Short mmCIF file of C-alpha atoms and ligand atoms in Angstrom, two decimals:
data_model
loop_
_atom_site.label_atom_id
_atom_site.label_comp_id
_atom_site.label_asym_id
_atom_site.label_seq_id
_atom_site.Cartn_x
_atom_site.Cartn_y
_atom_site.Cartn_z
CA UNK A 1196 29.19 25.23 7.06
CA UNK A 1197 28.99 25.67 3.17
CA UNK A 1198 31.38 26.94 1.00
CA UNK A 1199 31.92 27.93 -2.42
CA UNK A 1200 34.95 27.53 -4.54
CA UNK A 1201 35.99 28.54 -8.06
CA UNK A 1202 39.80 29.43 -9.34
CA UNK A 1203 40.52 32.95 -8.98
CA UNK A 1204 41.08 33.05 -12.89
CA UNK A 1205 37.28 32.40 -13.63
CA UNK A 1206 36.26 34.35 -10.64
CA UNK A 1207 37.99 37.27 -12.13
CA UNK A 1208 36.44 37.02 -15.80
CA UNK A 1209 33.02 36.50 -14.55
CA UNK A 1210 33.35 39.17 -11.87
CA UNK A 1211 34.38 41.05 -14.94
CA UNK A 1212 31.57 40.43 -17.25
CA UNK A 1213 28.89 40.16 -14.68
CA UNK A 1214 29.53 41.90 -11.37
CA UNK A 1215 26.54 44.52 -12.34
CA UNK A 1216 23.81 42.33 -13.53
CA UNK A 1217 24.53 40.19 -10.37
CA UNK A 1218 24.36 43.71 -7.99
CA UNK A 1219 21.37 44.56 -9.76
CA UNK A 1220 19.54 41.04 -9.53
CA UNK A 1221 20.42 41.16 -5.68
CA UNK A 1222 18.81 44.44 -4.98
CA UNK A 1223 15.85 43.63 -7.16
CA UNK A 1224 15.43 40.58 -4.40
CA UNK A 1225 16.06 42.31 -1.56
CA UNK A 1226 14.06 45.14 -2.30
CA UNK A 1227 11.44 42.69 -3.53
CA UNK A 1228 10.67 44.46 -6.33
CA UNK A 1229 11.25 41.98 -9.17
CA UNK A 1230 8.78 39.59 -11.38
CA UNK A 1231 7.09 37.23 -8.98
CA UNK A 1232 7.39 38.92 -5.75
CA UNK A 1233 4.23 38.06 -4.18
CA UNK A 1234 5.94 34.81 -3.98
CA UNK A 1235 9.03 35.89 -1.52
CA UNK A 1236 7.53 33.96 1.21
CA UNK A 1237 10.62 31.35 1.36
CA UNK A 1238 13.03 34.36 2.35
CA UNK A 1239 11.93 34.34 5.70
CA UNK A 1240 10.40 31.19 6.21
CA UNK A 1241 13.64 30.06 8.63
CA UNK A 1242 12.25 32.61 10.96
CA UNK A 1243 8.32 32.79 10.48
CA UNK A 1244 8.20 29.31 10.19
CA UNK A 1245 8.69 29.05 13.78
CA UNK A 1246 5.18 30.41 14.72
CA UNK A 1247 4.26 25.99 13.62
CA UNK A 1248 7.38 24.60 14.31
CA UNK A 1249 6.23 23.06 17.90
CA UNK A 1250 2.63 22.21 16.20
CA UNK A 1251 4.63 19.91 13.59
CA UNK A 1252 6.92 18.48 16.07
CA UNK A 1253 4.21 17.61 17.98
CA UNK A 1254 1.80 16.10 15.47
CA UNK A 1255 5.38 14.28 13.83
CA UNK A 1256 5.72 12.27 17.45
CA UNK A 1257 2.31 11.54 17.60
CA UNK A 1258 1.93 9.45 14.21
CA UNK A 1259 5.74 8.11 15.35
CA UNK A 1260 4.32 6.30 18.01
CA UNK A 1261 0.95 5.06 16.03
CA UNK A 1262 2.66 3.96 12.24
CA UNK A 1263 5.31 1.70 11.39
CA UNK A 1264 5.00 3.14 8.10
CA UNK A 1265 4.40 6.51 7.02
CA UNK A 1266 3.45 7.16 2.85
CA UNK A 1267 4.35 10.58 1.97
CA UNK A 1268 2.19 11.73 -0.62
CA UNK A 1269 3.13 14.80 -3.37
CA UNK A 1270 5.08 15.75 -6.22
CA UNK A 1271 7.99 18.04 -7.63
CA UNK A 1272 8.28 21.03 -5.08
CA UNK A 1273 6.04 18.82 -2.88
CA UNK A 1274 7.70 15.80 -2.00
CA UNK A 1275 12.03 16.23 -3.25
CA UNK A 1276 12.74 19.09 -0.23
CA UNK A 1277 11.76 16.35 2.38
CA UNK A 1278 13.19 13.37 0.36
CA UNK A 1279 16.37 14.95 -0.50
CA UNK A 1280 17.11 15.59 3.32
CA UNK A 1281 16.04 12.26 4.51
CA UNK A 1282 17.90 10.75 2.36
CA UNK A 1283 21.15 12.53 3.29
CA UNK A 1284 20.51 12.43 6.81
CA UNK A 1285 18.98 8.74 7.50
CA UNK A 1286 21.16 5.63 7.55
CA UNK A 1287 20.30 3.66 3.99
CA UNK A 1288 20.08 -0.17 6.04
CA UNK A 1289 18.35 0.60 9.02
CA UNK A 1290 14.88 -1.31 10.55
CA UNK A 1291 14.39 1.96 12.13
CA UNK A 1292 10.61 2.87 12.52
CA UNK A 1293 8.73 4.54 11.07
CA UNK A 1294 9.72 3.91 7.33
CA UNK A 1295 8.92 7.05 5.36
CA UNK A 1296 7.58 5.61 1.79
CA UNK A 1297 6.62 7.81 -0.98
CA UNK A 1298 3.92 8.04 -3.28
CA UNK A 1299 1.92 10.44 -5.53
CA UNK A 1300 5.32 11.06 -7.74
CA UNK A 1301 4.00 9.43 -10.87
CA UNK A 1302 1.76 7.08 -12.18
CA UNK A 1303 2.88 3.72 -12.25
CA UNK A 1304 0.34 0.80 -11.64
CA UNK A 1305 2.16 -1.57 -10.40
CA UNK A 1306 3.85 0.41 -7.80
CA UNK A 1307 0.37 0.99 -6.29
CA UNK A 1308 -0.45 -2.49 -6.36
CA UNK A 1309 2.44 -3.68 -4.38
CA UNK A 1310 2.18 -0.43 -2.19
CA UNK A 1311 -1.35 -1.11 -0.97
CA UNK A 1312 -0.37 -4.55 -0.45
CA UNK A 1313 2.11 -3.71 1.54
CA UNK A 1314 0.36 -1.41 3.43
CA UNK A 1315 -2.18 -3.98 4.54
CA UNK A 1316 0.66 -6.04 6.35
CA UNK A 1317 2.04 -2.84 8.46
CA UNK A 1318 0.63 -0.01 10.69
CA UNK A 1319 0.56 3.45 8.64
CA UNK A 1320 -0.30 6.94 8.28
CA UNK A 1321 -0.63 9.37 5.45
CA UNK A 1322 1.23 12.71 4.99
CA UNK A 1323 -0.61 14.24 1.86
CA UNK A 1324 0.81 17.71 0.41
CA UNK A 1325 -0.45 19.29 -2.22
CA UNK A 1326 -0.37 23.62 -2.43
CA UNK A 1327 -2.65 23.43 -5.53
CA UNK A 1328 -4.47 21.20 -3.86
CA UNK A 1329 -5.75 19.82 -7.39
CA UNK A 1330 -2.48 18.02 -9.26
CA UNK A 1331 -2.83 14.91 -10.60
CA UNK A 1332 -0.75 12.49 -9.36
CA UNK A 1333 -1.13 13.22 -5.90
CA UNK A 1334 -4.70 13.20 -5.85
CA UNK A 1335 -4.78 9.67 -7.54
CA UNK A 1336 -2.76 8.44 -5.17
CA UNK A 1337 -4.90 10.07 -1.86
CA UNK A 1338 -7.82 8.55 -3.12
CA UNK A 1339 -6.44 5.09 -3.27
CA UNK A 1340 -4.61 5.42 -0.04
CA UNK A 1341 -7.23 7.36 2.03
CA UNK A 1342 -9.46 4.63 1.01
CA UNK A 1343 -7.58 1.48 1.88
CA UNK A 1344 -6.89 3.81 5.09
CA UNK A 1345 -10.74 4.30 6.06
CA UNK A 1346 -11.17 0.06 5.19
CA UNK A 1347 -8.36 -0.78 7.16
CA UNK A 1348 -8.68 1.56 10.31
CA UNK A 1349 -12.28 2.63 9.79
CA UNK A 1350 -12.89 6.37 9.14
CA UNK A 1351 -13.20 7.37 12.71
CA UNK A 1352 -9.66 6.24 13.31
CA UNK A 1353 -8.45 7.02 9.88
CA UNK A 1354 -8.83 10.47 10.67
CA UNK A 1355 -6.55 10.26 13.37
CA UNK A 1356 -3.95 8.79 10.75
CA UNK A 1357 -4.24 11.25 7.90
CA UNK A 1358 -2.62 15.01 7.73
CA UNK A 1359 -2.61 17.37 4.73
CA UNK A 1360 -0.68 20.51 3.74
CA UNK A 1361 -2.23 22.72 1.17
CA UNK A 1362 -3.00 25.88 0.82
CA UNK A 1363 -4.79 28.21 3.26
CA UNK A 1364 -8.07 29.23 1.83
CA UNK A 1365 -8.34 27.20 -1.70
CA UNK A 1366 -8.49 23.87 -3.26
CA UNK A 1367 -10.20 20.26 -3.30
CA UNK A 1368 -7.16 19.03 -1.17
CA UNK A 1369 -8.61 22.05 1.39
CA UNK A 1370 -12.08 20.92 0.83
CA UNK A 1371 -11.64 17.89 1.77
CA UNK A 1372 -9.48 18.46 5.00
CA UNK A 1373 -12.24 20.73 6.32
CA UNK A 1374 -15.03 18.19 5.45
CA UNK A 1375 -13.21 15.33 7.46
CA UNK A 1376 -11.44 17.41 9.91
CA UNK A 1377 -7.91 16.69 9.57
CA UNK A 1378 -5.05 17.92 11.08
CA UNK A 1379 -4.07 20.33 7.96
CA UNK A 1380 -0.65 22.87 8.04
CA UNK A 1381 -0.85 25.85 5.63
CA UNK A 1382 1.29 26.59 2.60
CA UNK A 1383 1.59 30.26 2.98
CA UNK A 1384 0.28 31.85 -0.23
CA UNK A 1385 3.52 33.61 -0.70
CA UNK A 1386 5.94 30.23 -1.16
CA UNK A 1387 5.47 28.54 -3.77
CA UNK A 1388 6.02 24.72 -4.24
CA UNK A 1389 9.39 24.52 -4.81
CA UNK A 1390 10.57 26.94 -2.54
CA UNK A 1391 8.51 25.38 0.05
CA UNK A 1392 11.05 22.78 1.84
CA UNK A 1393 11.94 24.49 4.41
CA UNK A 1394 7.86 25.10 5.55
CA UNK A 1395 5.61 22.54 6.97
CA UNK A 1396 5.89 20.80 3.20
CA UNK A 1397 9.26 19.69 4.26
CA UNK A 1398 9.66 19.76 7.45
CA UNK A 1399 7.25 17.21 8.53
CA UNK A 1400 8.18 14.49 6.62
CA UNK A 1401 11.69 15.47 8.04
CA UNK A 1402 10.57 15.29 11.44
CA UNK A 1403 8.61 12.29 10.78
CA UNK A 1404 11.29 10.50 9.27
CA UNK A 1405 13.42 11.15 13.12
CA UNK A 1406 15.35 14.41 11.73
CA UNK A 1407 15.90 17.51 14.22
CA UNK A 1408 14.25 20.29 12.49
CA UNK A 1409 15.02 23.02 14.65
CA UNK A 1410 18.86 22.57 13.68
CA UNK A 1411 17.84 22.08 10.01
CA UNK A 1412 16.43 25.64 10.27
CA UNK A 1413 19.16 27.17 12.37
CA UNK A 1414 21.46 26.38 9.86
CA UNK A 1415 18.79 27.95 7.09
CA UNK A 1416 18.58 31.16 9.16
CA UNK A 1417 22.30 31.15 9.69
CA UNK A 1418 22.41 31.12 5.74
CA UNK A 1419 19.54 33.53 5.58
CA UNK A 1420 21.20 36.11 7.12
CA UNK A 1421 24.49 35.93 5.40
CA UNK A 1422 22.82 36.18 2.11
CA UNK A 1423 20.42 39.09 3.55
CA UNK A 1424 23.08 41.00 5.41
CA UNK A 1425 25.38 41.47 2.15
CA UNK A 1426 25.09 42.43 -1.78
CA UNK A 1427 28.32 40.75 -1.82
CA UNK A 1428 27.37 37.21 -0.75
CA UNK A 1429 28.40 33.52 -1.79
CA UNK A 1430 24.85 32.21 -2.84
CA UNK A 1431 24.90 35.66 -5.60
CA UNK A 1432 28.37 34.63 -6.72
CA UNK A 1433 26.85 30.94 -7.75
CA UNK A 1434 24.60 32.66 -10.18
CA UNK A 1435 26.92 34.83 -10.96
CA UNK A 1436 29.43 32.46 -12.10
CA UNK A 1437 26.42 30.17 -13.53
CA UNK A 1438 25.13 33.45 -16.06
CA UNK A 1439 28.92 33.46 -17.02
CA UNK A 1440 29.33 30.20 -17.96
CA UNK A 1441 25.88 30.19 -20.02
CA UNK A 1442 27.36 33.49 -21.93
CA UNK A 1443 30.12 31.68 -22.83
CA UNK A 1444 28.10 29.18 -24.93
CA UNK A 1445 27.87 26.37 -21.97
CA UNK A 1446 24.11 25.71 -21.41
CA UNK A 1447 24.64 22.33 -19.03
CA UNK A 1448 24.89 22.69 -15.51
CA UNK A 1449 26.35 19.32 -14.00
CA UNK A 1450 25.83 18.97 -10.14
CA UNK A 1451 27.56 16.35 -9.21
CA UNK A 1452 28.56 14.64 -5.80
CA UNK A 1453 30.98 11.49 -4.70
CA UNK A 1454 28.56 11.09 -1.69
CA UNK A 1455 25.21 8.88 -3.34
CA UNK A 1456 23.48 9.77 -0.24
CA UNK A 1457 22.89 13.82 -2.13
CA UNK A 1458 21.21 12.09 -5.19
CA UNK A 1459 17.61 13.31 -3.90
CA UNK A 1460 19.23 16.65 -3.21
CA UNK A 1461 20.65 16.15 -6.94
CA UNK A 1462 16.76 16.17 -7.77
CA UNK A 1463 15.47 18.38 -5.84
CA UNK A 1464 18.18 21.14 -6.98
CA UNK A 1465 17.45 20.44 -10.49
CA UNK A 1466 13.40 20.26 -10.14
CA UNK A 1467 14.17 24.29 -8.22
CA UNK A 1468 16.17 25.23 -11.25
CA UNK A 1469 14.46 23.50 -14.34
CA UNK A 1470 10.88 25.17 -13.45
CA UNK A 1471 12.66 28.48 -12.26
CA UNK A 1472 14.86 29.55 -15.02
CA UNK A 1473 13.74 27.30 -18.13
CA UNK A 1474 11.09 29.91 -19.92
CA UNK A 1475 11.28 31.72 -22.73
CA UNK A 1476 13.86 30.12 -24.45
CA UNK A 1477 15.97 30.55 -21.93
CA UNK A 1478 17.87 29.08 -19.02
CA UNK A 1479 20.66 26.43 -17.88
CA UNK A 1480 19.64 22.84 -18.21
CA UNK A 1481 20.26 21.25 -14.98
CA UNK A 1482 21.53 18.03 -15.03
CA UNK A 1483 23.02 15.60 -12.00
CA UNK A 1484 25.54 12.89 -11.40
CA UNK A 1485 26.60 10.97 -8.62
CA UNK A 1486 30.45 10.07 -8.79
CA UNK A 1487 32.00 7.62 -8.98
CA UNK A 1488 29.34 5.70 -9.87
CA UNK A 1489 28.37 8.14 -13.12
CA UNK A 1490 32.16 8.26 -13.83
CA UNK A 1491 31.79 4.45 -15.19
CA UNK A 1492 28.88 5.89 -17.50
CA UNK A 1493 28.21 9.37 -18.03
CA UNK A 1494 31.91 10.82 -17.37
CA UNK A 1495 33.16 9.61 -20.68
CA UNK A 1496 31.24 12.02 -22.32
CA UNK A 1497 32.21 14.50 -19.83
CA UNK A 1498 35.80 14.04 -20.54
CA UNK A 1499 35.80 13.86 -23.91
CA UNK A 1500 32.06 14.40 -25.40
CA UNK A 1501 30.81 17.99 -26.82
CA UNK A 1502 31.55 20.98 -24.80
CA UNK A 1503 28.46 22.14 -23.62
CA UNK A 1504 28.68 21.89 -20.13
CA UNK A 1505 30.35 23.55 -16.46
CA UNK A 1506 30.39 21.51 -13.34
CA UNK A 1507 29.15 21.98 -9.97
CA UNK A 1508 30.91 19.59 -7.61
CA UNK A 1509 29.19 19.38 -4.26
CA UNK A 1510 31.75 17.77 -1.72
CA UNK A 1511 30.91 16.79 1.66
CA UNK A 1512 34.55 16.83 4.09
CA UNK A 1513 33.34 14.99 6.36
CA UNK A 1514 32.00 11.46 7.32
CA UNK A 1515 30.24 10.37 10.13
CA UNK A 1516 31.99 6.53 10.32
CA UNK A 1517 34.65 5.13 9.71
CA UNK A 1518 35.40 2.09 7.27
CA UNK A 1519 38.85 1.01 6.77
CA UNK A 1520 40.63 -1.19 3.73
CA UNK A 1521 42.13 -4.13 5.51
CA UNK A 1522 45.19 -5.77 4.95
CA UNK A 1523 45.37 -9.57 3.28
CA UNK A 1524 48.40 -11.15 4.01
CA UNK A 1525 48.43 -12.93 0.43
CA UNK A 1526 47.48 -9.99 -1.00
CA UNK A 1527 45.35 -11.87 -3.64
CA UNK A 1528 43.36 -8.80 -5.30
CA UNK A 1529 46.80 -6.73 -5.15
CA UNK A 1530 44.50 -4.21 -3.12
CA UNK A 1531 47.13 -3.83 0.09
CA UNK A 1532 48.97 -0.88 -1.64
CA UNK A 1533 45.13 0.76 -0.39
CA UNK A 1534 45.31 -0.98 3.29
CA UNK A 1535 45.07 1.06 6.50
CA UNK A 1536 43.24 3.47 3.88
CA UNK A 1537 39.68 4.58 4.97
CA UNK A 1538 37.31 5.03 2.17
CA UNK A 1539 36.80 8.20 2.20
CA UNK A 1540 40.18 8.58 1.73
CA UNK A 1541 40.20 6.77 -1.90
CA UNK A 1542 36.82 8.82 -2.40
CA UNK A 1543 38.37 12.21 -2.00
CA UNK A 1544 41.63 11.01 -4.06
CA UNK A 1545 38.87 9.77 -6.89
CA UNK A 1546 37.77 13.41 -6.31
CA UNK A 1547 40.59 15.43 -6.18
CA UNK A 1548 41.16 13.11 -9.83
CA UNK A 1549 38.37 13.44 -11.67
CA UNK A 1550 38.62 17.46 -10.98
CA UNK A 1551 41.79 17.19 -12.61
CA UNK A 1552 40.47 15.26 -15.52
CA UNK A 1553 37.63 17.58 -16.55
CA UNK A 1554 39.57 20.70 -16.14
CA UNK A 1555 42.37 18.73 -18.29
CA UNK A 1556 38.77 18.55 -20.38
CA UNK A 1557 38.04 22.02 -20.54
CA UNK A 1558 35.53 21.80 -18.39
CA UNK A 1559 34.90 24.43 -15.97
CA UNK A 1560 34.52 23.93 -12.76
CA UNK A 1561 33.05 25.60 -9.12
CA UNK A 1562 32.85 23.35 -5.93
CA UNK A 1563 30.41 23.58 -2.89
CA UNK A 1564 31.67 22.26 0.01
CA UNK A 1565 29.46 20.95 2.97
CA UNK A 1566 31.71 20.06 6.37
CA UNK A 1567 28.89 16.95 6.88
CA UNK A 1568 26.29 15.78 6.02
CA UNK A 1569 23.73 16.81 9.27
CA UNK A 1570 20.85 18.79 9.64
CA UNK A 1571 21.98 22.43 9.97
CA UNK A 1572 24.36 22.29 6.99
CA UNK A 1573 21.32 20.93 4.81
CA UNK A 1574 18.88 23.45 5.77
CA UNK A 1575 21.91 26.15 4.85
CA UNK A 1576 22.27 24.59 1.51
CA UNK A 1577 18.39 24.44 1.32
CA UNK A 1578 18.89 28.11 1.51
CA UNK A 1579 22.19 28.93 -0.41
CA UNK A 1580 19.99 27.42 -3.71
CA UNK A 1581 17.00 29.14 -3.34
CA UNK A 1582 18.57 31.98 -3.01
CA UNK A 1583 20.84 31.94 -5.72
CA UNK A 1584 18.30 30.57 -7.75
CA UNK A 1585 15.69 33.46 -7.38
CA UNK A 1586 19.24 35.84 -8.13
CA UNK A 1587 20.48 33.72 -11.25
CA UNK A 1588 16.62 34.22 -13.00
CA UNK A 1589 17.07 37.65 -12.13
CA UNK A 1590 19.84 37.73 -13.87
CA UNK A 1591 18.45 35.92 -16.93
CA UNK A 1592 15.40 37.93 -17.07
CA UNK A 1593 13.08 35.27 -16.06
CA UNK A 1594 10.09 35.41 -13.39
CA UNK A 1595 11.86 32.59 -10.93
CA UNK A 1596 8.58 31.91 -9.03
CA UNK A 1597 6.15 30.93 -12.43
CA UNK A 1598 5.88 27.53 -14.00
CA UNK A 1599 3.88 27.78 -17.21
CA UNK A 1600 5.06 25.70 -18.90
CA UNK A 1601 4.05 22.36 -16.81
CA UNK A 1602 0.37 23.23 -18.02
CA UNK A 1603 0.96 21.74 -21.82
CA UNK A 1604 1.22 18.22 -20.67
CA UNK A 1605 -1.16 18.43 -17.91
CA UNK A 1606 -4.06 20.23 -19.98
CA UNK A 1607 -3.32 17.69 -22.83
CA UNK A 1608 -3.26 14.71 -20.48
CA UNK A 1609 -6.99 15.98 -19.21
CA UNK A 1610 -8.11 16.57 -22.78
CA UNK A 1611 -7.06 12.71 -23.64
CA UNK A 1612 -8.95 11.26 -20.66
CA UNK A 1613 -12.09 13.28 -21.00
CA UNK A 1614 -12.15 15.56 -17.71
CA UNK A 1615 -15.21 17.74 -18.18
CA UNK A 1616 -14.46 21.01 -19.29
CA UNK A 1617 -12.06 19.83 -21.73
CA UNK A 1618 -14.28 18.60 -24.83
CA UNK A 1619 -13.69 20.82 -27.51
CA UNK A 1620 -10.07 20.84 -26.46
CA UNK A 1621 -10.18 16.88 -26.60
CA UNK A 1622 -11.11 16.88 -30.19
CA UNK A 1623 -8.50 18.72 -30.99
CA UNK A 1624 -5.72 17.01 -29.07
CA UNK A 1625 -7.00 13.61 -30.02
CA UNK A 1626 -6.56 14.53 -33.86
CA UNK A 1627 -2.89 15.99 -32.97
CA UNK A 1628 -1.68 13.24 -31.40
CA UNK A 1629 1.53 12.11 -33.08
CA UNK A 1630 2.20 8.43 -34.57
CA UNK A 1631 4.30 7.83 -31.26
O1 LIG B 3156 7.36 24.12 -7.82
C1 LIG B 3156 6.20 23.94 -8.10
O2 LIG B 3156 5.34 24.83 -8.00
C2 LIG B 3156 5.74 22.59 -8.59
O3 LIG B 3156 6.80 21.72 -8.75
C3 LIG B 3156 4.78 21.97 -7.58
O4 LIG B 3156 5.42 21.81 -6.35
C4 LIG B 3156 4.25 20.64 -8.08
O5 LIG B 3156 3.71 20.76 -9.36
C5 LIG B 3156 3.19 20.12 -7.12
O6 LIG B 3156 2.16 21.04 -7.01
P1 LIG B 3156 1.09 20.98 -5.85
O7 LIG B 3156 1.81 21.16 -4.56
O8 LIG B 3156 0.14 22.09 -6.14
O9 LIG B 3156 0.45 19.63 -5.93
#
């Protein structure tokens, strides 16, 4: 299903170095005794989650059958779960209905102008998910889109159309679900947002989007219980091998991938790691590339740039079609030394090269394989990173499950446009600003 690689020389000098900070960190998690562990939620959620599993497959077919179009609306931990699998899973070039479209991820105008014109020219829903309940960007975007929703549908009928996930008891997201009576999941109190993909956050968006959820979480319980069942497991070797690297003065993790259809996952991975482990001066910067498209761009500095970074290659052995290089009897490109050749075939040899390269580099290097790209092996990689993620801030010292320090923009952002309760702070923000 997945499974992780690194050269037995590096294995032994990090197994070295770190095999008792990585025992430790696993205990501390699976005793749940560490920083942050009223926020454990996400290590069972492949099992509890079951208890809504038939409610969202239900409520997923029903807006199937009503929308052409479905707008997914949420940010960071709230949105990249769901896009990251639908984007793996789904076929790039497909009329397939309904589209899944995404808003609510950042503030550009223009985007919402051509996104509510669209919208009046095709039959939609709304998926809005917010845990807070109260961020920003998300809420901007529900209010235009619940409104053009209500104009175009009337209410009665938009509330047939619209379905939130937020938090149990709390927020204006929660408010507001009660006061119109929407169909609303709960994000348990215990998950936090970006450990939340594999609860209703991300799972109906997946099932909306025509992905089998029940094997998406088989493969996360499968997962679950190999990291549960042993100290000794893969996902705790990851951040074991990660700490290493960052001890040895390397503080850029590169996850890269030949398969473009992972870039979401790229993003989610790095939005999970970024807000869990970069506090305190501390932390890996996460970084992503999708090969070979990056290798044209960003791999010249990986070659032969500063040394500053290890690489994570994620490699899927597996395709689901076939596409094979014909052969051109006048051979005019000179590309029939490659005919009979499928591309995957060329992909794995650009692969198997560029590993080559950046050891040749000095770059370290660990690789997670996935057999293929389907359901059950992305909700075991879903998995495999949270869980290695909650171990590798362990190991740091860092609370994995806080994220303090996405307040600075946001309280500065409320100061500059005047949200009451912010004056005095506005005065003072307004005089800081900087020439730029
Ligand atoms: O991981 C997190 O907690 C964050 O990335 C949140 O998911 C993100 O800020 C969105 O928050 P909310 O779901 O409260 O709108």
């Amino acid at each position: 299903m997945i499974t992780l690689k690194i050269n037995q020389n590096l294995h032994q000098k990090a197994f070295s170095s770190m095999e008792n900070k990585r025992i430790k960190s696993v205990q501390t998690l699976h005793n749940r005794t560490g920083e942050g562990n009223d926020y454990l939620g996400w290590m069972d959620l492949p099992v509890t989650v079951n208890a809504v599993e038939e409610n969202i497959i239900s409520t997923a077919n029903y807006l199937r059958n009503i929308s052409e179009c479905i707008v997914v609306i949420g940010i960071g931990g709230s949105y990249l779960g769901a896009r990251a699998v639908i984007s793996a899973l789904k076929n790039d070039f497909t009329d397939e209905k309904p589209e899944i479209i995404y808003a609510g991820h950042h503030l550009s105008e223009d985007y919402y102008v051509d996104l509510l014109q669209y919208l009046n020219t095709v039959n939609y829903s709304l998926i809005v998910i917010s845990k807070s309940g109260t961020t920003t960007e998300p809420a901007i975007a529900f209010r235009l889109l619940k409104q053009h929703c209500e104009m175009k549908y009337g209410t009665a009928e938009a509330k047939n159309r619209i379905v939130c996930i937020t938090d149990a008891r709390k927020g204006i997201l929660k408010e507001i679900a009660q006061k119109e009576k929407y169909t609303t999941f709960e994000i348990p109190d215990n998950v936090g947002g970006r450990y939340s993909a594999l609860s209703p956050v991300g799972l109906l968006p997946i099932a909306l989007a025509g992905c089998d959820i029940h094997a998406l979480l088989m493969g996360a319980k499968t997962m679950q219980q190999q990291c549960l069942s042993s100290e000794n497991n893969r996902a705790s070797h990851y951040a074991m091998y990660r700490n290493y690297f960052l001890k040895q003065g390397l503080n850029i993790e590169v996850l890269s991938a030949f398969e473009p259809k992972l870039h979401y996952l790229i993003e989610w991975w790095k939005q999970l790691y970024a807000e869990s482990e970069g506090k305190n001066g501390k932390g890996i910067f996460p970084a992503g590339m999708i090969f070979t498209t990056d290798l044209h761009s960003l791999g010249q500095y990986m070659q032969d740039g500063q040394r500053m970074m290890f690489e994570t290659i994620l490699s899927v052995s597996s395709q689901k079609k076939e596409c094979i290089i014909p052969c051109l009897e006048n051979d005019e490109d000179k590309l029939n030394f490659l005919s009979g050749k499928k591309i995957s075939d060329i992909n794995n040899a650009a692969e198997k090269a560029t590993i080559l390269a950046h050891q040749q580099g000095n770059i370290p290097i660990m690789k997670i394989i996935i057999e293929l790209l389907n359901e059950k092996n992305m909700g075991a990689l879903i998995y495999f990173f949270e869980y290695s993620c909650a171990v590798s801030a362990y190991m740091l010292g860092i609370n994995p499950f806080d994220q303090p320090g996405v307040e600075a923009y946001k309280n500065n952002m409320f100061a500059l446009l005047d949200k009451p309760g912010y004056e005095q702070k506005s005065q003072q923000v307004k005089q800081n600003l900087s020439d730029l």
